[in-house]
Amino acid sequence: MKALLIALGLALSSSCVLAQHTDKETQEDIKRHRAMAAAHEGAAKCLEAGKGEKVCMAELQVACKGLAIGKYCGMRHAH
């Protein structure tokens, strides 16, 4: 069992090394994170304005199209 865990750990750590980004990819990630943050800030302001969760989530989905995986723009929280 211990040998299996060690092998799994080595496999995971080596796959992380292969997943390193180039400078260009890192800059693209930074832009995406900032765009997602702006979309979420817009959703918060929408809710503050009293527009309702359905309207605000629809606006968030439009703002996040193509930025993140899933309909919650890469972030989902419990209700």
Tab-separated table of C-alpha atoms in Angstrom:
chain	number	residue	atom	x	y	z
A	1	MET	CA	0.000	0.000	0.000
A	2	LYS	CA	2.817	2.389	0.936
A	3	ALA	CA	4.580	1.683	-2.381
A	4	LEU	CA	1.355	2.423	-4.266
A	5	LEU	CA	0.958	5.780	-2.500
A	6	ILE	CA	4.571	6.692	-3.241
A	7	ALA	CA	4.141	5.763	-6.910
A	8	LEU	CA	0.947	7.801	-7.106
A	9	GLY	CA	2.671	10.771	-5.496
A	10	LEU	CA	5.548	10.573	-7.979
A	11	ALA	CA	3.144	10.342	-10.913
A	12	LEU	CA	1.203	13.384	-9.722
A	13	SER	CA	4.310	15.449	-9.069
A	14	SER	CA	5.765	14.624	-12.488
A	15	SER	CA	2.489	15.545	-14.205
A	16	CYS	CA	2.566	18.923	-12.427
A	17	VAL	CA	5.995	19.613	-13.884
A	18	LEU	CA	4.663	18.935	-17.375
A	19	ALA	CA	1.757	21.352	-16.830
A	20	GLN	CA	3.906	24.471	-16.351
A	21	HIS	CA	2.832	27.444	-18.435
A	22	THR	CA	4.861	29.603	-20.754
A	23	ASP	CA	5.037	33.335	-20.020
A	24	LYS	CA	2.430	33.962	-22.716
A	25	GLU	CA	0.054	31.377	-21.219
A	26	THR	CA	0.561	32.859	-17.757
A	27	GLN	CA	-0.304	36.333	-19.067
A	28	GLU	CA	-3.447	34.913	-20.718
A	29	ASP	CA	-4.416	33.264	-17.410
A	30	ILE	CA	-3.955	36.588	-15.616
A	31	LYS	CA	-6.257	38.316	-18.111
A	32	ARG	CA	-8.887	35.572	-17.719
A	33	HIS	CA	-8.777	35.767	-13.920
A	34	ARG	CA	-9.199	39.543	-14.041
A	35	ALA	CA	-12.104	39.217	-16.480
A	36	MET	CA	-13.754	36.595	-14.234
A	37	ALA	CA	-13.242	38.852	-11.210
A	38	ALA	CA	-14.853	41.761	-13.067
A	39	ALA	CA	-17.784	39.542	-14.062
A	40	HIS	CA	-18.273	38.460	-10.450
A	41	GLU	CA	-18.027	42.066	-9.243
A	42	GLY	CA	-20.731	42.922	-11.774
A	43	ALA	CA	-22.891	40.099	-10.397
A	44	ALA	CA	-22.417	41.409	-6.857
A	45	LYS	CA	-23.412	44.931	-7.926
A	46	CYS	CA	-26.427	43.498	-9.757
A	47	LEU	CA	-27.564	41.726	-6.587
A	48	GLU	CA	-26.948	44.883	-4.535
A	49	ALA	CA	-29.177	46.787	-6.965
A	50	GLY	CA	-31.975	44.338	-6.140
A	51	LYS	CA	-32.344	42.895	-9.639
A	52	GLY	CA	-32.756	39.361	-8.285
A	53	GLU	CA	-30.658	36.224	-8.484
A	54	LYS	CA	-32.134	34.940	-11.773
A	55	VAL	CA	-31.359	38.175	-13.626
A	56	CYS	CA	-27.915	38.545	-12.097
A	57	MET	CA	-26.918	34.936	-12.796
A	58	ALA	CA	-28.048	35.338	-16.414
A	59	GLU	CA	-25.878	38.457	-16.716
A	60	LEU	CA	-22.962	36.601	-15.118
A	61	GLN	CA	-23.294	33.773	-17.621
A	62	VAL	CA	-23.177	36.244	-20.517
A	63	ALA	CA	-20.175	38.093	-19.051
A	64	CYS	CA	-18.303	34.815	-18.499
A	65	LYS	CA	-18.965	33.163	-21.839
A	66	GLY	CA	-15.699	31.642	-23.018
A	67	LEU	CA	-13.773	32.545	-19.845
A	68	ALA	CA	-14.319	29.566	-17.589
A	69	ILE	CA	-15.783	26.099	-17.441
A	70	GLY	CA	-19.360	25.756	-16.270
A	71	LYS	CA	-22.177	28.207	-15.910
A	72	TYR	CA	-20.821	29.830	-12.732
A	73	CYS	CA	-17.741	31.355	-14.337
A	74	GLY	CA	-15.263	29.113	-12.564
A	75	MET	CA	-16.710	29.802	-9.120
A	76	ARG	CA	-19.613	28.307	-7.301
A	77	HIS	CA	-20.639	28.760	-3.707
A	78	ALA	CA	-23.169	27.140	-1.426
A	79	HIS	CA	-26.629	28.514	-0.844
